[in-house]
PDB file of C-alpha atoms in Angstrom:
ATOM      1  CA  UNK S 177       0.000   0.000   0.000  1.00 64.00           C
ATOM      2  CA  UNK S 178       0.675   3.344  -0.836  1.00 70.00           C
ATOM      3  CA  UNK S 179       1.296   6.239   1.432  1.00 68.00           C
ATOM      4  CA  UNK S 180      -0.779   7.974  -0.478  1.00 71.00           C
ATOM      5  CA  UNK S 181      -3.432   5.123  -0.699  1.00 76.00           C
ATOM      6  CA  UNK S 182      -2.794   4.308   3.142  1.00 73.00           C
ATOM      7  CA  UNK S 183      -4.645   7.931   3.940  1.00 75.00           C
ATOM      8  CA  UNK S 184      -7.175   7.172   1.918  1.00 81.00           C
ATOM      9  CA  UNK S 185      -8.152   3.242   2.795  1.00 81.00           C
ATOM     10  CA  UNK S 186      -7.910   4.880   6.524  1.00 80.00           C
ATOM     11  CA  UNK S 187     -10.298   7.982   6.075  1.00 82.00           C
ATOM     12  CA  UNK S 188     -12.650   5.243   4.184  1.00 87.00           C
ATOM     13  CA  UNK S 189     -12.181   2.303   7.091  1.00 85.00           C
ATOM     14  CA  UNK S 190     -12.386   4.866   9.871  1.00 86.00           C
ATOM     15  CA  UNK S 191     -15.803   5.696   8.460  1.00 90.00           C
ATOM     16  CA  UNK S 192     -16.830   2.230   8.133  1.00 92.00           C
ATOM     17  CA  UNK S 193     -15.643   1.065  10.947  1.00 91.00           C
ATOM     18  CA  UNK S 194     -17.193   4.053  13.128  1.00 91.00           C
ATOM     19  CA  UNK S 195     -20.878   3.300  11.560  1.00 93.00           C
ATOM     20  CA  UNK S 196     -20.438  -0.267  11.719  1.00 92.00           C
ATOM     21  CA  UNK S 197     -19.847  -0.297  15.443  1.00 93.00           C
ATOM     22  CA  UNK S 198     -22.226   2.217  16.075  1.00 92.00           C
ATOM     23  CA  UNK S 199     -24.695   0.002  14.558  1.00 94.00           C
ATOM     24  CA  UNK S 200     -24.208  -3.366  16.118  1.00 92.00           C
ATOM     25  CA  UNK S 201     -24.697  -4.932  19.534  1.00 92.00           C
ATOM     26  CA  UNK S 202     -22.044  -5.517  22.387  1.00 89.00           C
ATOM     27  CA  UNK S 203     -21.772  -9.426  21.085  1.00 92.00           C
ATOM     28  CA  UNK S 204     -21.087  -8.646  17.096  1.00 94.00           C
ATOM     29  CA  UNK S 205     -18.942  -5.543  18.469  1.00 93.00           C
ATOM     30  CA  UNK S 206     -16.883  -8.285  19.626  1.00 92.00           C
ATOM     31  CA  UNK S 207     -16.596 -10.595  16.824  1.00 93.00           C
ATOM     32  CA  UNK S 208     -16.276  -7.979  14.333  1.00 92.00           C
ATOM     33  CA  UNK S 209     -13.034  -6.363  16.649  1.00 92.00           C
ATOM     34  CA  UNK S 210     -11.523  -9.668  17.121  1.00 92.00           C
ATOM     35  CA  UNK S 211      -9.911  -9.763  13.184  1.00 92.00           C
ATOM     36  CA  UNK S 212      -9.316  -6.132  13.549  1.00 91.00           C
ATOM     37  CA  UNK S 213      -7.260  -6.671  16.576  1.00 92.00           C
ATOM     38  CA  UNK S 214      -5.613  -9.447  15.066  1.00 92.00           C
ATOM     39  CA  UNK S 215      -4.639  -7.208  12.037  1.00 92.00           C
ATOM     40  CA  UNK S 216      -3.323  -4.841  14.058  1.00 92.00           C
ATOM     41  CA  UNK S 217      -1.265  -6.834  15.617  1.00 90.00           C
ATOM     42  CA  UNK S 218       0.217  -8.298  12.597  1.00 91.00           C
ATOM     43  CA  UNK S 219       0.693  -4.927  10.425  1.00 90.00           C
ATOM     44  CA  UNK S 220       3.279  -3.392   8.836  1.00 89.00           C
ATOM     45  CA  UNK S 221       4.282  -0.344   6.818  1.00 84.00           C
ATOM     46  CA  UNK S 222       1.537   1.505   5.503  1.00 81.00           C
ATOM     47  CA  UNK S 223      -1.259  -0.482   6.829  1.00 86.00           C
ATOM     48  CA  UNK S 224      -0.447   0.050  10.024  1.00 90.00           C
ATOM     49  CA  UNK S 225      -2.149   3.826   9.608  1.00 87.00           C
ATOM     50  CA  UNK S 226      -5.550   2.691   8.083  1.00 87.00           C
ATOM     51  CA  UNK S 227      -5.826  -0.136  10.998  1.00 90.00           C
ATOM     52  CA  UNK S 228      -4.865   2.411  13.722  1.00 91.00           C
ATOM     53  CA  UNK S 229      -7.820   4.519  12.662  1.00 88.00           C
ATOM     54  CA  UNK S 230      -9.971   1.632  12.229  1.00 90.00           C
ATOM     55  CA  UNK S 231      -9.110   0.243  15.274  1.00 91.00           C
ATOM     56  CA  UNK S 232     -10.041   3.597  17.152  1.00 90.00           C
ATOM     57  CA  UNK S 233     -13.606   2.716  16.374  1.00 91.00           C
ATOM     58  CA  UNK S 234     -13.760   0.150  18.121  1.00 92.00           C
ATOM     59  CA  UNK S 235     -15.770   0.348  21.603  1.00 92.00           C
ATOM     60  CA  UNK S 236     -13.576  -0.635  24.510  1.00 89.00           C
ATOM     61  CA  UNK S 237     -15.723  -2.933  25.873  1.00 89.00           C
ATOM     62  CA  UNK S 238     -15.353  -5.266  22.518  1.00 91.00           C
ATOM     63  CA  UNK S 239     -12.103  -5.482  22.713  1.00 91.00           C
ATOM     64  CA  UNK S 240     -12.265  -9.016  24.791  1.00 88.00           C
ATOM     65  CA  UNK S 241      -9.617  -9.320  27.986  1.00 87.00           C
ATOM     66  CA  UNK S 242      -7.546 -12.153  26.023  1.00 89.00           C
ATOM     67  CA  UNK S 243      -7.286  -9.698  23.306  1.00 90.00           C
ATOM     68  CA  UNK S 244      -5.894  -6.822  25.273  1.00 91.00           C
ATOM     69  CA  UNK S 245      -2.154  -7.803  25.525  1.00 91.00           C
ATOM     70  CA  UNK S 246      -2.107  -8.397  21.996  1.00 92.00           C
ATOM     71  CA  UNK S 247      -3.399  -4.687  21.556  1.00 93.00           C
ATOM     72  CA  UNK S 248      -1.203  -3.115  24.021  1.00 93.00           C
ATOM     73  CA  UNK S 249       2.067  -4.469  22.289  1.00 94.00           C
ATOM     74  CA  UNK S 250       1.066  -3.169  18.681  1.00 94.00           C
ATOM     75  CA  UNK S 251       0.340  -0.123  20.397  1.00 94.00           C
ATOM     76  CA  UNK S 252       3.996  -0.380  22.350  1.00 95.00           C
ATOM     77  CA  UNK S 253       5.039  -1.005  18.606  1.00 94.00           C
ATOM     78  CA  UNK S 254       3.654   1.801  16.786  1.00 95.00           C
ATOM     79  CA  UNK S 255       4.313   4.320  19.346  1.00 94.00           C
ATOM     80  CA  UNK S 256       8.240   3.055  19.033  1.00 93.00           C
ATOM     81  CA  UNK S 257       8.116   3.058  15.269  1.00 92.00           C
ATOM     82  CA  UNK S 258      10.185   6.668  14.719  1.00 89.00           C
ATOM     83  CA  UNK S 259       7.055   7.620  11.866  1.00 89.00           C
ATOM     84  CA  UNK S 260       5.376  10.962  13.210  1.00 89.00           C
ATOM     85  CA  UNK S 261       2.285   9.824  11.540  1.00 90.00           C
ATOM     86  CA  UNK S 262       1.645   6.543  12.906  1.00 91.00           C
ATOM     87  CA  UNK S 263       2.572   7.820  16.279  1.00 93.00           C
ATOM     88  CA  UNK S 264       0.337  10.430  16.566  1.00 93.00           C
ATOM     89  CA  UNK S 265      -2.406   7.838  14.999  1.00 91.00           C
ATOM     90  CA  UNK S 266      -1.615   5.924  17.618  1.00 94.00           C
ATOM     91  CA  UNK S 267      -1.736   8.295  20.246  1.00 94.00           C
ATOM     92  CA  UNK S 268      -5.298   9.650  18.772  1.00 92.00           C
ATOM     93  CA  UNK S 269      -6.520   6.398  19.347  1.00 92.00           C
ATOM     94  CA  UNK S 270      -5.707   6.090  22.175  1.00 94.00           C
ATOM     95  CA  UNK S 271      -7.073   9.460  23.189  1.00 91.00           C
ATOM     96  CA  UNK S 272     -10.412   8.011  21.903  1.00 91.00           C
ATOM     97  CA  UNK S 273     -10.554   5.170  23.924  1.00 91.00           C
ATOM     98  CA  UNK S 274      -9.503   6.513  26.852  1.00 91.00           C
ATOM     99  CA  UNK S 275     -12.622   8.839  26.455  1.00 90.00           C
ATOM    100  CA  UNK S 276     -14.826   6.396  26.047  1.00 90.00           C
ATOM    101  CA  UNK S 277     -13.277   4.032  28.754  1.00 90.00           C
ATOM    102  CA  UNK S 278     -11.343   5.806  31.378  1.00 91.00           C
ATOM    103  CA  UNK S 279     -10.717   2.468  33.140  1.00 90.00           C
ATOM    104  CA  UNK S 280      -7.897   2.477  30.481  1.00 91.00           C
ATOM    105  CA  UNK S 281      -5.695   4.797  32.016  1.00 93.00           C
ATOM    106  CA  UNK S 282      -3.816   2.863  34.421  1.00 92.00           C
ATOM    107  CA  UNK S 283      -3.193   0.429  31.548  1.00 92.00           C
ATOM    108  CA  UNK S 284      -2.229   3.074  28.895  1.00 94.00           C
ATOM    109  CA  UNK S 285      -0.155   5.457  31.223  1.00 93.00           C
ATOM    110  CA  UNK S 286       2.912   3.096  30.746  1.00 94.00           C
ATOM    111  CA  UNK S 287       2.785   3.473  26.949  1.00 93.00           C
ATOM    112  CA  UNK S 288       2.054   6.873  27.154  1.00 92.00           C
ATOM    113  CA  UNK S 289       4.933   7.549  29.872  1.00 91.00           C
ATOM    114  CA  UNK S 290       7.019   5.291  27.153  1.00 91.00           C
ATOM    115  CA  UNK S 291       6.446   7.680  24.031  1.00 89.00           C
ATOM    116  CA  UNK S 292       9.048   9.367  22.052  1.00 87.00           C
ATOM    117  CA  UNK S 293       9.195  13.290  22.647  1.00 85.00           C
ATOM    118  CA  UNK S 294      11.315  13.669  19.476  1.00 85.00           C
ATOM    119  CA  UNK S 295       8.636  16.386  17.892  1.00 87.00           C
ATOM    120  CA  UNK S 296       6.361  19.114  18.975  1.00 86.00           C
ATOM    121  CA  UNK S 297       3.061  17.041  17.374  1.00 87.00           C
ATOM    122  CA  UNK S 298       4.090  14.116  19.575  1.00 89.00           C
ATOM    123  CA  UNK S 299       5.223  15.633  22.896  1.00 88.00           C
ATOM    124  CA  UNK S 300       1.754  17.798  22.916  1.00 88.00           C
ATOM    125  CA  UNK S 301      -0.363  14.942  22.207  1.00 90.00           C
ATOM    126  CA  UNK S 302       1.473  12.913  24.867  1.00 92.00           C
ATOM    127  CA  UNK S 303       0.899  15.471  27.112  1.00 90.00           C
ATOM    128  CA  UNK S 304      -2.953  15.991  26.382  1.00 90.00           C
ATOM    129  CA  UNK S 305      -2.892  11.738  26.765  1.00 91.00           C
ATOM    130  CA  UNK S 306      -0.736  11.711  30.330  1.00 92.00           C
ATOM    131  CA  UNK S 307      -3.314  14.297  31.816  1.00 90.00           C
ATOM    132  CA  UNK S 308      -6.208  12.256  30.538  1.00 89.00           C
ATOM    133  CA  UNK S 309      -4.591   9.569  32.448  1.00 90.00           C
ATOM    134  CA  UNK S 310      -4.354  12.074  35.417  1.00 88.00           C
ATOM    135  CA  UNK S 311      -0.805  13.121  35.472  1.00 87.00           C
ATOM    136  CA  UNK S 312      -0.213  16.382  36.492  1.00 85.00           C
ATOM    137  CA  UNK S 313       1.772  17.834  32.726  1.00 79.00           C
ATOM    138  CA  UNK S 314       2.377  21.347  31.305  1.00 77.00           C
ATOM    139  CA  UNK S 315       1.806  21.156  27.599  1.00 72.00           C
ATOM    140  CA  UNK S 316       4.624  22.187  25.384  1.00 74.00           C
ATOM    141  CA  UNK S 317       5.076  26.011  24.343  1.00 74.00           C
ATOM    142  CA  UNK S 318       4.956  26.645  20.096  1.00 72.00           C
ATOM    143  CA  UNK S 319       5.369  29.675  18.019  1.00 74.00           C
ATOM    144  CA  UNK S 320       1.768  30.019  16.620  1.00 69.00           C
ATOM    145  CA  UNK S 321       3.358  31.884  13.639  1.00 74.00           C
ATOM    146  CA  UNK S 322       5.485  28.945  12.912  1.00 74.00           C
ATOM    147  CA  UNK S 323       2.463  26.275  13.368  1.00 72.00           C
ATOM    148  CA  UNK S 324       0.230  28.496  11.115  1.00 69.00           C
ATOM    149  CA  UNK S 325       3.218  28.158   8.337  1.00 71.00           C
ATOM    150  CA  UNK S 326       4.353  24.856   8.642  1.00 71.00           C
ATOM    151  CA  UNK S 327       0.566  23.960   8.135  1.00 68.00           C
ATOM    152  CA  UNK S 328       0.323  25.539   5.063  1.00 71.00           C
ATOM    153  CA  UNK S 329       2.934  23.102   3.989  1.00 74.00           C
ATOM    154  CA  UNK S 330       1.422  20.241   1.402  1.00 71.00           C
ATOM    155  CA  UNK S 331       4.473  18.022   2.463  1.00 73.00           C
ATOM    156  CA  UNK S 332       3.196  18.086   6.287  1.00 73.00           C
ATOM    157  CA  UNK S 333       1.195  15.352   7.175  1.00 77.00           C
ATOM    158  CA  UNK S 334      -2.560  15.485   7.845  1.00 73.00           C
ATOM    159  CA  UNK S 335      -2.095  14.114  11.089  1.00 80.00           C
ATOM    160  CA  UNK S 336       0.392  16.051  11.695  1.00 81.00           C
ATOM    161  CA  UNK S 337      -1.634  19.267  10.685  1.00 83.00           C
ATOM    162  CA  UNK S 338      -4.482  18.194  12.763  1.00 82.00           C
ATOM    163  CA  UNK S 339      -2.011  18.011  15.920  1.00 82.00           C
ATOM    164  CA  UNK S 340      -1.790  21.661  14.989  1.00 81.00           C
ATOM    165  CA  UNK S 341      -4.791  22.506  14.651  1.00 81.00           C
ATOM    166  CA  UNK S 342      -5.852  20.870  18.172  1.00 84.00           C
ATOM    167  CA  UNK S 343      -2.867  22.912  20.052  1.00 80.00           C
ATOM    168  CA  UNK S 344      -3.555  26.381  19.037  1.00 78.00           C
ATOM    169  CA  UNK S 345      -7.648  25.567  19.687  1.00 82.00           C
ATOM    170  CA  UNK S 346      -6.469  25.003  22.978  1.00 82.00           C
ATOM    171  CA  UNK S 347      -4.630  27.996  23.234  1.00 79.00           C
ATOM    172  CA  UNK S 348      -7.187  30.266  21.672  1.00 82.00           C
ATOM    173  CA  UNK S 349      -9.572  28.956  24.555  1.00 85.00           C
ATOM    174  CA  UNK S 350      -7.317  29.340  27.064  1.00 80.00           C
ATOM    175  CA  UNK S 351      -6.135  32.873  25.830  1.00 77.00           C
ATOM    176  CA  UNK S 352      -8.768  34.406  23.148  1.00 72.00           C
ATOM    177  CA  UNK S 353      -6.588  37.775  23.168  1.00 67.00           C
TER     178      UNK S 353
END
């Protein structure tokens, strides 16, 4: 798969995924997660985005307790991969979870507290993650002016822009001067 055709499979499976969970009880939740999970676990290069954002869709309580080391390592794995993208993917996911679970900070603060730090996308989303899992974290300082610029930019990621995007929200709502 193509980088370019990785963005697109995930935009399309994200929406899939998202109405096909939305749609289905707690018992086909769970069946339909467990080849997901097992995808995840076993991807590589590009597919690893469109899974990630697939996988985000998926409601906590389908993902079955057998299943849950499995997900943790790819998780480990992607976070340690050294591709902006698919660690901010895999950070936004999850971000998601966590929201809809909470009960899954105690088992992603280790990941979280494991993260690189090697960019400003990454260290602000692991900061928004550790103080969703209740650490006490200052978010990192930007230049707006250089955040507006940069996403301007057609070779910066879409992840990468949305990181952006999310940071000075936050900082328009905490300061709308």
């Amino acid at each position: 798969i193509s980088a370019r055709h990785a963005q697109r499979i995930a935009d399309s499976l994200k929406v899939i995924a998202a109405s096909l969970f939305a749609a289905c009880s707690d018992y086909d939740a769970q069946v339909m997660a467990e080849p997901l999970l097992a995808l995840l676990a076993a991807a590589q290069g590009e597919e690893r985005l469109a899974l990630i954002c697939a996988v985000e869709q998926v409601p906590p309580e389908a993902i079955a307790d057998a299943a849950m080391p499995e997900l943790l390592s790819a998780l480990s794995r992607f976070l340690k991969c050294g591709q902006e993208p698919i660690v901010l993917a895999t950070l936004g996911a999850m971000r998601t979870m966590l929201g809809r679970a909470p009960k899954l900070a105690s088992v992603f603060l280790p990941l979280v507290e494991a993260a690189p730090q090697d960019t400003f996308g990454i260290c602000y989303s692991r900061a928004v993650l550790l103080g969703r899992c209740g650490c006490p974290v200052t978010a990192p300082g930007a230049d707006n002016q250089a955040l507006f610029l940069n996403n301007l930019k057609t070779a910066v990621h879409w992840i990468v822009k949305l990181v952006t995007i999310d940071y000075l929200r936050d900082r328009a709502m905490e300061d709308p001067d």
